[in-house]
Coordinates of C-alpha atoms in Angstrom, one line a residue:
X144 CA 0.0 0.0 0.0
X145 CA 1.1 3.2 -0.6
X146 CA 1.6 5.9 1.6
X147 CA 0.2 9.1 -0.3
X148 CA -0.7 9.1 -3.5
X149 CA -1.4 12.6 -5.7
X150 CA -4.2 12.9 -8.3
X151 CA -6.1 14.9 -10.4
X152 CA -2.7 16.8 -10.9
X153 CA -0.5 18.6 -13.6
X154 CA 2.9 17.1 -12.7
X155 CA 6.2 18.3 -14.5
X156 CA 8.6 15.9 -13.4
X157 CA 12.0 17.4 -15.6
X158 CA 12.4 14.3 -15.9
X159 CA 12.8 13.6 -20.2
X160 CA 11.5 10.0 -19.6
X161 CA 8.4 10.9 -18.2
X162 CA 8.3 14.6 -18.5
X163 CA 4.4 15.2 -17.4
X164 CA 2.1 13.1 -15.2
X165 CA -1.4 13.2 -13.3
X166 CA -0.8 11.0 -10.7
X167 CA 2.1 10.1 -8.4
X168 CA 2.6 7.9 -5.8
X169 CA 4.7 8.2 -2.7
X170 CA 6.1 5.3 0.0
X171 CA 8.5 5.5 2.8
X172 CA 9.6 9.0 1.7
X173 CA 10.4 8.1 -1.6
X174 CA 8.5 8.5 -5.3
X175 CA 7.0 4.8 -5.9
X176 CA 5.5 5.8 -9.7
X177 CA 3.7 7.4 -11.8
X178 CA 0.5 7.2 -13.3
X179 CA -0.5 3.8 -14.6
X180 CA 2.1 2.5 -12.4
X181 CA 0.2 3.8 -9.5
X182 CA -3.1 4.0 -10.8
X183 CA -4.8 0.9 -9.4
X184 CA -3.1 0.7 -6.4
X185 CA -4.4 1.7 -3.0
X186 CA -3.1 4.6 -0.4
X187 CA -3.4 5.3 3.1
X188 CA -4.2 8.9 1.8
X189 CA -5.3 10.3 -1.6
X190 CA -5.2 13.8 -2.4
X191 CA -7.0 15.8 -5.2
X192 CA -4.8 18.3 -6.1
X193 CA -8.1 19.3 -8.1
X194 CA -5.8 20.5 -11.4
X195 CA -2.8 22.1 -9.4
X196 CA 0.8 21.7 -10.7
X197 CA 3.4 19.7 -9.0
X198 CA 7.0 20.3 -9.7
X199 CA 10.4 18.7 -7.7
X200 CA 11.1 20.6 -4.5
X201 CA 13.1 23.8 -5.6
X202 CA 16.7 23.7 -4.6
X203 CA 18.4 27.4 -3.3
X204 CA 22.3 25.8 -4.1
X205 CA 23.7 29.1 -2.0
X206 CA 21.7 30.4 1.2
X207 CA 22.5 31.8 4.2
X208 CA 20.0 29.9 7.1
X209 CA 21.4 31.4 10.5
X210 CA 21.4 35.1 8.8
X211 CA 18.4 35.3 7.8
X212 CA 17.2 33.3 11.1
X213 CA 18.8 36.2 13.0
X214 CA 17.9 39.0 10.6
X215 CA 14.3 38.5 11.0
X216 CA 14.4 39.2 15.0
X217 CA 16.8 41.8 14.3
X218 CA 16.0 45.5 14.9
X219 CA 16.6 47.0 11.5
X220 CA 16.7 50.1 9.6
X221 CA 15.7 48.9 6.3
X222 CA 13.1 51.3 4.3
X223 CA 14.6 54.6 6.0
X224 CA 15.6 57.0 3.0
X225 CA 16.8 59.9 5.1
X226 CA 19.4 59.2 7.9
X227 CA 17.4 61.2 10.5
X228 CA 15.3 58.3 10.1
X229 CA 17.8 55.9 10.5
X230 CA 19.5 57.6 13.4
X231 CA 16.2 57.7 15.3
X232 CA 15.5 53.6 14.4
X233 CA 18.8 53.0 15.8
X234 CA 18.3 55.0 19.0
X235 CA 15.0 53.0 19.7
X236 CA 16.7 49.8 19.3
X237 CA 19.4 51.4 22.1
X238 CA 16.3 52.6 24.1
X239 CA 15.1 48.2 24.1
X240 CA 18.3 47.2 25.2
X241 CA 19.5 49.6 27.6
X242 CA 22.3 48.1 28.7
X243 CA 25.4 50.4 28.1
X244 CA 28.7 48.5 27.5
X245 CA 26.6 46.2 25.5
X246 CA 26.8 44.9 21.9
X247 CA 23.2 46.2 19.5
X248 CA 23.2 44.8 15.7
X249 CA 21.4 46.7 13.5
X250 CA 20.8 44.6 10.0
X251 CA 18.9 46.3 6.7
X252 CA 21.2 49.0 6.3
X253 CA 22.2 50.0 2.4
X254 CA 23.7 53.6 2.2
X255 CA 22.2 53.6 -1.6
X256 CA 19.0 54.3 -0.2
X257 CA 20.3 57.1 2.6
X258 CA 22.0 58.6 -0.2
X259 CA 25.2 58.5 1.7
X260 CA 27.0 56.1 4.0
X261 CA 26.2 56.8 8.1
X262 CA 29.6 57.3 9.8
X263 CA 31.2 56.3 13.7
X264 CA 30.0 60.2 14.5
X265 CA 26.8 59.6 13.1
X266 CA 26.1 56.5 15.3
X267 CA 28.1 57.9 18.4
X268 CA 25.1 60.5 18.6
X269 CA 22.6 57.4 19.4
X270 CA 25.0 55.0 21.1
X271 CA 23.9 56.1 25.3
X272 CA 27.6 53.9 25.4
X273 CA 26.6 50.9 23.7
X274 CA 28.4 49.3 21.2
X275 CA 26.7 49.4 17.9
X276 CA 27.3 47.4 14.6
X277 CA 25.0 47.9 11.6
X278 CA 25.1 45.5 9.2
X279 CA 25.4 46.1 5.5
X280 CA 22.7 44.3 3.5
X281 CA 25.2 42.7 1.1
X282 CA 27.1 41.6 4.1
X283 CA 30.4 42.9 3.0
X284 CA 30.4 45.7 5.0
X285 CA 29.2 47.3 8.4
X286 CA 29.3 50.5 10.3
X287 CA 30.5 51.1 13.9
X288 CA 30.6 53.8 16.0
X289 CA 33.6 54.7 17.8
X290 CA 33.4 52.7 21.2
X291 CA 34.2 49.5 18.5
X292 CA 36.9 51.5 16.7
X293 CA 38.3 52.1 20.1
X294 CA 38.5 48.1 20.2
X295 CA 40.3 47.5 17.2
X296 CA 44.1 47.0 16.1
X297 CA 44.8 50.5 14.8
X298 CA 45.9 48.8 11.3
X299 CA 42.1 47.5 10.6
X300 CA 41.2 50.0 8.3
X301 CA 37.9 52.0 8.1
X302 CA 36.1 55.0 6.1
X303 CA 34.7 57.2 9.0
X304 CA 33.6 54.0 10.6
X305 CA 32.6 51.9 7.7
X306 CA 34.5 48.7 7.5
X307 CA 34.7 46.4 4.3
X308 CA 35.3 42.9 4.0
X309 CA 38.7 42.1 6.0
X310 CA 38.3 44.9 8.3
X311 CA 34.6 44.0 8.9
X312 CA 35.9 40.8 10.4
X313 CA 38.0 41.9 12.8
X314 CA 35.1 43.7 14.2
X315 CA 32.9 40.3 14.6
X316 CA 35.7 38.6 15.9
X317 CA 35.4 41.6 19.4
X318 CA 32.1 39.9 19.9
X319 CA 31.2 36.6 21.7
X320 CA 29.8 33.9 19.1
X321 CA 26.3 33.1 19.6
X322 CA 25.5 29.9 21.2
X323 CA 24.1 26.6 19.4
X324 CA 20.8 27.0 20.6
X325 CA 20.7 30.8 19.1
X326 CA 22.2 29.6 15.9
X327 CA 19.4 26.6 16.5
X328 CA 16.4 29.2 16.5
X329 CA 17.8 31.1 13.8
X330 CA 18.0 28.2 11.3
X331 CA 14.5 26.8 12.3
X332 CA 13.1 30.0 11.8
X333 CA 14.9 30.7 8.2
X334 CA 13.7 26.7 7.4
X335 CA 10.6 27.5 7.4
X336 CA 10.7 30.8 5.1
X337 CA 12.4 28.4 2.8
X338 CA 9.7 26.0 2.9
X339 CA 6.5 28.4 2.3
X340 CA 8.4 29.2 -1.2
X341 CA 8.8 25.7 -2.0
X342 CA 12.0 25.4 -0.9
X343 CA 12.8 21.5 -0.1
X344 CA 16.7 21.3 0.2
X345 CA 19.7 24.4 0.2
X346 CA 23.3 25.0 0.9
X347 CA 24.2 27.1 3.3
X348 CA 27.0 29.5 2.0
X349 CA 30.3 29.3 4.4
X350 CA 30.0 28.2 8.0
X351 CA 32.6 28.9 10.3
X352 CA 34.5 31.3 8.7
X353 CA 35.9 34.8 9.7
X354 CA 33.5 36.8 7.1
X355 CA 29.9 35.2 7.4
X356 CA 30.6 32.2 10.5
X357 CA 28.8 32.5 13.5
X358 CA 30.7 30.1 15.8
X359 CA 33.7 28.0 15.6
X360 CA 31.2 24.9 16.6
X361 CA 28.9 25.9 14.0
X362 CA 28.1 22.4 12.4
X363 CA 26.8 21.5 15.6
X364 CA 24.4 23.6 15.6
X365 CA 23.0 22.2 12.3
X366 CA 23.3 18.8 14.2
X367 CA 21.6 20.3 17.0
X368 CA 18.6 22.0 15.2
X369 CA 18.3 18.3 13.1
X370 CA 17.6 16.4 16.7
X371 CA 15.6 19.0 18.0
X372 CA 13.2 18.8 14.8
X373 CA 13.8 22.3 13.6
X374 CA 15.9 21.2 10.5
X375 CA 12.8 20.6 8.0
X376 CA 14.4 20.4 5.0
X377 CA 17.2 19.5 3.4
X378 CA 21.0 21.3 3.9
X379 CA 24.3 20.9 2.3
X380 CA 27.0 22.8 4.7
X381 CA 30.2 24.7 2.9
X382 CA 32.6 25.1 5.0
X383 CA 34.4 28.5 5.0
X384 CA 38.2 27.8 4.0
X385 CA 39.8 29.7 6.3
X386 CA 39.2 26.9 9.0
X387 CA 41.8 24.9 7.4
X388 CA 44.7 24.1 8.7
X389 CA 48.1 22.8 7.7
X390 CA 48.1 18.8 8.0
X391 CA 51.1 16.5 8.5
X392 CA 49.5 13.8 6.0
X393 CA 50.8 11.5 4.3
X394 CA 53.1 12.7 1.6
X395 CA 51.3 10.0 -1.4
X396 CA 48.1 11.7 -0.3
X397 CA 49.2 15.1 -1.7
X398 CA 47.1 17.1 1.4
X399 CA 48.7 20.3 2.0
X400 CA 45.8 21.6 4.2
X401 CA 42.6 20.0 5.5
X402 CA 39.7 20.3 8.1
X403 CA 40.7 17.6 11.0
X404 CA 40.1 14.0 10.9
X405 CA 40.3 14.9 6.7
X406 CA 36.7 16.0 6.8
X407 CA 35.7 16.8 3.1
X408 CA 33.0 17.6 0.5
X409 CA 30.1 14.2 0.9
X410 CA 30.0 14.0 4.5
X411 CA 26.8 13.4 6.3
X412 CA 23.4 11.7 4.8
X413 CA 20.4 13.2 2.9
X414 CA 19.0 15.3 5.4
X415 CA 22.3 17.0 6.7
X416 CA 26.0 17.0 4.9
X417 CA 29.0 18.6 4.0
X418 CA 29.1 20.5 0.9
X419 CA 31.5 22.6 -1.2
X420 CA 35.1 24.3 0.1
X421 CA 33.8 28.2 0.2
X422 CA 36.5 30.5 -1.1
X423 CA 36.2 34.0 -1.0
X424 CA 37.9 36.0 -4.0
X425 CA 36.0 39.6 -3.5
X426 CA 33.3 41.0 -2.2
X427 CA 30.0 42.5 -3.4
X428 CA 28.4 44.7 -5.6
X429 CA 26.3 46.2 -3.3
X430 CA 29.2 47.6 -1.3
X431 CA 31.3 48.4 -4.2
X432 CA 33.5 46.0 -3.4
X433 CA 33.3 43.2 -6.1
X434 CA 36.5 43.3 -7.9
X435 CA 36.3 44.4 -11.0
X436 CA 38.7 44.6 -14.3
X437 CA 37.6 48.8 -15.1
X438 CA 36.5 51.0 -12.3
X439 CA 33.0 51.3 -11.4
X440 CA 30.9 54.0 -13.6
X441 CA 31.8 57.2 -11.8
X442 CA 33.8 56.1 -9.4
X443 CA 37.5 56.3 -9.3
X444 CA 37.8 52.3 -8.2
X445 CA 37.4 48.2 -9.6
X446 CA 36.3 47.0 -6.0
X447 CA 38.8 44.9 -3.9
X448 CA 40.1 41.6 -3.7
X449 CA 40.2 39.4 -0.2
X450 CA 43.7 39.1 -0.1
X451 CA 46.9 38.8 -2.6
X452 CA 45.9 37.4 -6.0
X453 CA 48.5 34.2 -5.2
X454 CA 47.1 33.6 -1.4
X455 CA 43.5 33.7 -3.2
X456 CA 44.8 31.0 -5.9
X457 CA 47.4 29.2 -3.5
X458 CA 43.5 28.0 -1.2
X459 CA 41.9 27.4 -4.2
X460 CA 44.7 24.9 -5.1
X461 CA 44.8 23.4 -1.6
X462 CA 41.1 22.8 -1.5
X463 CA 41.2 21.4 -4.8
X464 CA 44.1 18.7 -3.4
X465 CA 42.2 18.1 -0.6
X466 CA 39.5 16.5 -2.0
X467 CA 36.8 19.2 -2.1
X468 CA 34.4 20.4 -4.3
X469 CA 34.8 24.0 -4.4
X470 CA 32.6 26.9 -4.7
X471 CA 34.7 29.9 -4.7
X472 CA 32.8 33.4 -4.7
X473 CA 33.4 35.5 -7.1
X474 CA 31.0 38.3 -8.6
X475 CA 33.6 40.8 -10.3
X476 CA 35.1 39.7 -13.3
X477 CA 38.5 40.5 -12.2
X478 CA 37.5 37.8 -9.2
X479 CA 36.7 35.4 -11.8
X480 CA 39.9 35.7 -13.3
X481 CA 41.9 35.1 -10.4
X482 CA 39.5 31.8 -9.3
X483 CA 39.7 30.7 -13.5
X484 CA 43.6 30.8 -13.4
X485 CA 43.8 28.9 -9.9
X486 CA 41.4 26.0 -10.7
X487 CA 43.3 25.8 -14.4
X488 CA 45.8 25.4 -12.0
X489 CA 44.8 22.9 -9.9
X490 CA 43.4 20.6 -12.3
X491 CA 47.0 20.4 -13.8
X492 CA 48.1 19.6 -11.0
X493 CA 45.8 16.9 -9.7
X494 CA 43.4 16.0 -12.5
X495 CA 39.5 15.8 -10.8
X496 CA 37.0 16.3 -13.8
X497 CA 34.6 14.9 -11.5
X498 CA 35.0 18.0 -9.2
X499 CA 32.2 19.9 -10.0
X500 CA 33.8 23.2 -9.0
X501 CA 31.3 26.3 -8.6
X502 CA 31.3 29.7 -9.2
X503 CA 29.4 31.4 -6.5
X504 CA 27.5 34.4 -8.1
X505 CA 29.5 35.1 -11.3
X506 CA 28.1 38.8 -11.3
X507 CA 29.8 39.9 -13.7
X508 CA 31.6 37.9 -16.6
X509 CA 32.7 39.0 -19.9
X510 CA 32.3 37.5 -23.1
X511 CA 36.0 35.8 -23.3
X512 CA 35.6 34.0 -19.8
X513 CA 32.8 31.6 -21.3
X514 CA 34.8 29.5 -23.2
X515 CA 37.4 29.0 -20.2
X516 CA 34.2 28.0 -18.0
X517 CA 32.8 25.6 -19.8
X518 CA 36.2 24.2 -20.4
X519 CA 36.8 24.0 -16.7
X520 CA 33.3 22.5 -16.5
X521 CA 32.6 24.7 -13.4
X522 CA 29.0 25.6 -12.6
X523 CA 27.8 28.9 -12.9
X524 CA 25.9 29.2 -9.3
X525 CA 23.6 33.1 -10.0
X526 CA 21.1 35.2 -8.0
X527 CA 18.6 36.7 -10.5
X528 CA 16.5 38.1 -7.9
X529 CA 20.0 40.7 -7.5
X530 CA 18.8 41.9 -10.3
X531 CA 15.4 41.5 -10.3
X532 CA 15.1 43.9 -6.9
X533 CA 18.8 45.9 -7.5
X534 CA 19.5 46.2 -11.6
X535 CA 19.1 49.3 -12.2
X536 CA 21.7 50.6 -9.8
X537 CA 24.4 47.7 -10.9
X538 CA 23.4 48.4 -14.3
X539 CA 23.5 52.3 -14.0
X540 CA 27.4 51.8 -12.1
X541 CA 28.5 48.8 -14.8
X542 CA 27.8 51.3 -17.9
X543 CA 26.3 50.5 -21.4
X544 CA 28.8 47.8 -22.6
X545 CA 29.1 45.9 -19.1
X546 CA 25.5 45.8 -17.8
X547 CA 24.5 42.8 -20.3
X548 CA 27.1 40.8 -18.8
X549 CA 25.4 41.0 -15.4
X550 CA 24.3 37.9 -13.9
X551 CA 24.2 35.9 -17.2
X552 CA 21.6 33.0 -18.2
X553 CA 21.6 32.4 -22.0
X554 CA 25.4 33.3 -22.7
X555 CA 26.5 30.4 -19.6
X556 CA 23.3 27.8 -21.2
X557 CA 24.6 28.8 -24.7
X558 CA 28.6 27.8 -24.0
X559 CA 27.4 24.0 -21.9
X560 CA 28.0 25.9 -18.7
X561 CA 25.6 24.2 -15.4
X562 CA 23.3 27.7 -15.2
X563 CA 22.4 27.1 -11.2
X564 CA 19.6 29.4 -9.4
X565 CA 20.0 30.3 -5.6
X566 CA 18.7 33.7 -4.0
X567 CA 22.0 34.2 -1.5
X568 CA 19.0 35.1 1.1
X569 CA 19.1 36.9 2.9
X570 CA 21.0 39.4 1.0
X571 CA 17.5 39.9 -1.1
X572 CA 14.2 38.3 -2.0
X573 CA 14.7 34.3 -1.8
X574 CA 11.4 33.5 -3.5
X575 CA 12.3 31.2 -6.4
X576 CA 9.7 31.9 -8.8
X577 CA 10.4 35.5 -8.8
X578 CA 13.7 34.2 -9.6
X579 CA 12.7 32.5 -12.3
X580 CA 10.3 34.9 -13.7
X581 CA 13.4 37.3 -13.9
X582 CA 15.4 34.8 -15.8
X583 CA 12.8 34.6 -18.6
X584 CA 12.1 38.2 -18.9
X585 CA 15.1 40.1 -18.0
X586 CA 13.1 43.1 -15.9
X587 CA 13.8 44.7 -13.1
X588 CA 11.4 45.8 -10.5
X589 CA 11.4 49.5 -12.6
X590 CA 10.7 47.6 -15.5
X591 CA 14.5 48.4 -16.8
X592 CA 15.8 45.3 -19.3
X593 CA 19.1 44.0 -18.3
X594 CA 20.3 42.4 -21.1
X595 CA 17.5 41.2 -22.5
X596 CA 19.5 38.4 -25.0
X597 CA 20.6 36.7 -21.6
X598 CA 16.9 35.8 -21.0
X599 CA 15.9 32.0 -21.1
X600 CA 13.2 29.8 -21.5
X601 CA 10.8 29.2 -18.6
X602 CA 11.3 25.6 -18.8
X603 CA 15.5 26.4 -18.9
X604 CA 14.9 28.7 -15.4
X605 CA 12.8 25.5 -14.1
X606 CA 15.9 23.3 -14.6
X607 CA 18.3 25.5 -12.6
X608 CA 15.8 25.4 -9.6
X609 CA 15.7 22.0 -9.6
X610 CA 18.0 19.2 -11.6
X611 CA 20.9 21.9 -12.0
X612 CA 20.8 22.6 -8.5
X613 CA 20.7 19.1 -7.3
X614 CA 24.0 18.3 -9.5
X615 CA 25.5 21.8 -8.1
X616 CA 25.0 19.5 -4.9
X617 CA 25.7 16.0 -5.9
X618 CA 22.3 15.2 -5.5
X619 CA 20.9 14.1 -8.9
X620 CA 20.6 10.7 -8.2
X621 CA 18.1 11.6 -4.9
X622 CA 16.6 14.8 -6.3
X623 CA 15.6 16.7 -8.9
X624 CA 13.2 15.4 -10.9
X625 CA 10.4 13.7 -10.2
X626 CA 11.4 10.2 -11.1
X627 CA 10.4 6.5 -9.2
X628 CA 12.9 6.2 -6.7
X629 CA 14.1 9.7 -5.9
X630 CA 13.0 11.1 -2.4
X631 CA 9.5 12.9 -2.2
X632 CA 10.1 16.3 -2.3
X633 CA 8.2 18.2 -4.1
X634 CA 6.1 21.7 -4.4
X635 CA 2.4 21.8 -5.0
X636 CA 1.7 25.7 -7.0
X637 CA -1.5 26.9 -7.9
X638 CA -0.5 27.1 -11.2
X639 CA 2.0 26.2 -14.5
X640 CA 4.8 28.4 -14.7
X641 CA 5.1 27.5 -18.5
X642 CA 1.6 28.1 -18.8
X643 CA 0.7 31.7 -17.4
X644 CA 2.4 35.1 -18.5
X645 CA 6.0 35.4 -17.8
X646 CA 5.1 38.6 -15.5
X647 CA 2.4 36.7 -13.6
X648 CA 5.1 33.8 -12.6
X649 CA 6.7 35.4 -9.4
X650 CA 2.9 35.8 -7.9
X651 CA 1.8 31.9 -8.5
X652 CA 0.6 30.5 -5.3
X653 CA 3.1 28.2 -3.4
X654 CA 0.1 25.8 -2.0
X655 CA 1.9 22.9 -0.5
X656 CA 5.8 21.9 0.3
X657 CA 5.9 18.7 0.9
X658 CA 10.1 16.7 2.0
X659 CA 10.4 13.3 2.4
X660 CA 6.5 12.5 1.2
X661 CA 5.1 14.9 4.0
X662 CA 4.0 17.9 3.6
X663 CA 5.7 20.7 5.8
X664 CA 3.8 21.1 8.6
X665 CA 1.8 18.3 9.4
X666 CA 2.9 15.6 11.5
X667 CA 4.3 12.1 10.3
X668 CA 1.8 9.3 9.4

């Protein structure tokens, strides 16, 4: 007997086999078949989906769970246009804590919209003698006020209290790391965001890690939020590379540095497991801080690297010999170029062309960096909603010839390149079909066309969401597609993506998420 079984449904599997069904059947977690295979046998529950369409679980292959866990019970300052405004949100978040000496975060800020950025003097006038730190949105940048300047090592450098990347670090690292059963609450929380947008399995972006880590005992809270029932869906972990270390292995094994014990990429089971290497090369566009081969439109600077081209390549390299999968972040195009030469380089040196390598964001690549790409069969991992809710201003500070290079979909489909979706939430909007609306139609929120020739297919956007993300993952024997014998994850919408106007995509109806043949929410059978 079967366990659930769907009718009355429009089901696109993306699976070529069997690429549309009406019925599907689900037992012990798993797809059992599809129509006539399942039609004449019984279930402990039927459902009518009464006409509704049933895709495979979307799959956000770059996410950041405990962020947006935390950002949602975080005071912010996000809609505020003038900085009087943000000043005075600040001070009322001050006023709730009322503790001076004490740390207050303040998330949502984005200087674009204050016109300017806020600076130390600007915050000192709310502070009452608490330590503030407000949070860029791209999370490549923060501002403090000068009781936290006071704290750091005079050579962490800082614009009037704004510090980038690096220098943002070494302000996190002043604070205590929050405990697993914050971290816990956070993820829970950011699960189940994922989940009401159909959202069935992720991977978190970089845990651990001086830039975006939250604790040196991070994994555990994963662990911890997995026993305690608040890990309802499915996560694949990169760990950040800067917790490497230099290893005394064996010299036949070729293992310069490793996590202990040799920990690696395919660690764990379906629900929880270790993912990609994550390797920062620059930072964010956002900021003004991706690194870029020609300044930014009026401005008199190409962004930043992390650290010294050869450091950036010389971790890229050690990952690759340790074993890992690596997804190496990268939006400017200079960026790319550094993380193209290093993996060139490390597949010379060890051969892996099972590697799967990613490129986290590729914001920005020019027309001569396809080729090399697809010949390093490295997935392309993008954010449309970036520009979706933020194209006009990285259009308007790329210029004319570099704005249709931005966040590519038919150039990377067009050279072989893996086109992967993800949202990078909670940097913006983490609804997939809004994603995938953009992909097709190339419009920002203004109605602005970003280069309009990089559009794709509906169908095309589906696929990133789902089979291109599980293979970002390793996953495409398990997810995916709805096929017999892949787990039951799926998304019920009230209606066909391929069907409706491209415009009308982003608003379809997320009715049901159901992981592991249950849907989110209700209890097990």
């Amino acid at each position: 007997m079967l366990c659930t079984k769907l009718t009355n449904a429009r089901i696109l599997t993306m699976d070529p086999d069997h690429p549309v069904a009406r019925e599907l059947g689900i037992w012990q977690g798993r797809i059992f078949g599809l129509d006539e295979a399942v039609a004449s046998l019984p279930a402990r529950e039927v459902i009518d989906l009464q006409g509704a369409t049933v895709l495979p679980g979307f799959i956000d292959a770059h996410v950041h769970l405990p962020w947006t866990g935390f950002k949602q019970n975080t005071a912010g300052i996000a809609g505020c246009t003038r900085v009087d405004d943000a000043l005075a949100a600040v001070a009322r978040a001050v006023a709730r804590k009322n503790t001076p000496g004490a740390w207050v975060s303040i998330v949502g800020y984005d200087q674009r919209a204050l016109g300017r950025h806020l600076t130390a003097a600007d915050l000192d006038r709310v502070s009452q003698g608490h330590k503030l730190y407000v949070l860029h949105d791209s999370g490549h940048g923060c501002v403090v006020n000068t009781a936290v300047l006071d704290l750091l090592p005079a050579d962490v450098p800082h614009e009037n209290g704004f510090l980038a990347e690096g220098a943002m670090g070494a302000a996190r690292a002043l604070r205590l790391p929050y405990s697993q059963e914050e971290l816990t609450e956070a993820i829970g929380r950011a699960a189940r965001t994922c989940l009401a947008e159909g959202v069935t399995a992720c991977a978190e972006a970089g845990i651990g890690g001086t830039l975006f880590g939250h604790s040196p005992v991070e994994l555990g809270a994963y662990q911890l939020a997995r026993e305690k029932g608040l890990l309802p869906l499915r996560v694949q972990l990169m760990v950040s590379a800067d917790r490497l270390r230099t290893v005394a292995a064996h010299e036949a094994d070729g293992i310069p540095k490793a996590l202990d014990l040799g920990l690696r990429t395919g660690f764990g089971d379906d629900w929880l497991s270790v993912g990609a290497l994550k390797i920062f090369t620059d930072g964010g566009m956002m900021a003004r801080t991706a690194a870029l081969s020609a300044p930014y439109e009026g401005l008199d600077h190409g962004g930043q690297l992390q650290d010294d081209p050869e450091v950036l390549a010389q971790s890229i390299v050690d990952g690759h010999l340790a074993g890992w999968q690596l997804a190496v972040h990268a939006i400017g195009d200079r960026a790319a170029d550094v993380a193209l030469d290093a993996l060139e380089r490390a597949q010379r040196l060890r051969p892996r062309p099972g590697a799967r390598h990613r490129i986290e964001h590729a914001g920005l690549i020019r027309p001569d960096q396809l080729p090399r790409i697809a010949r390093l069969g490295v997935s392309a991992v993008v954010q449309p909603n970036f520009l979706r809710y933020f194209g006009d201003d990285y259009a308007a500070i790329m210029g004319e010839e570099r704005a249709p290079w931005l966040y590519r979909g038919r150039g990377f489909l067009d050279h072989g390149i893996t086109l992967v979706g993800s949202s990078d939430r909670p940097v913006t909007d983490g609804s997939p079909l809004r994603a995938i609306q953009f992909m097709a139609e190339r419009a920002s929120e203004s109605g602005r066309l970003i280069g309009p020739d990089e559009g794709i297919a509906v169908d095309e956007a589906l696929y990133a969401y789902t089979m291109a993300g599980a293979y970002a993952c390793h996953w495409e024997d398990s997810a995916g597609s709805l096929t017999p014998g892949k787990r039951a994850d799926l998304v019920v919408l009230g209606d066909d993506p391929r069907r409706v106007e491209v415009s009308r995509i982003g608003g379809i109806e997320v009715v049901a998420t159901y992981v592991d043949g249950r849907e989110s929410g209700k209890p097990a059978a």
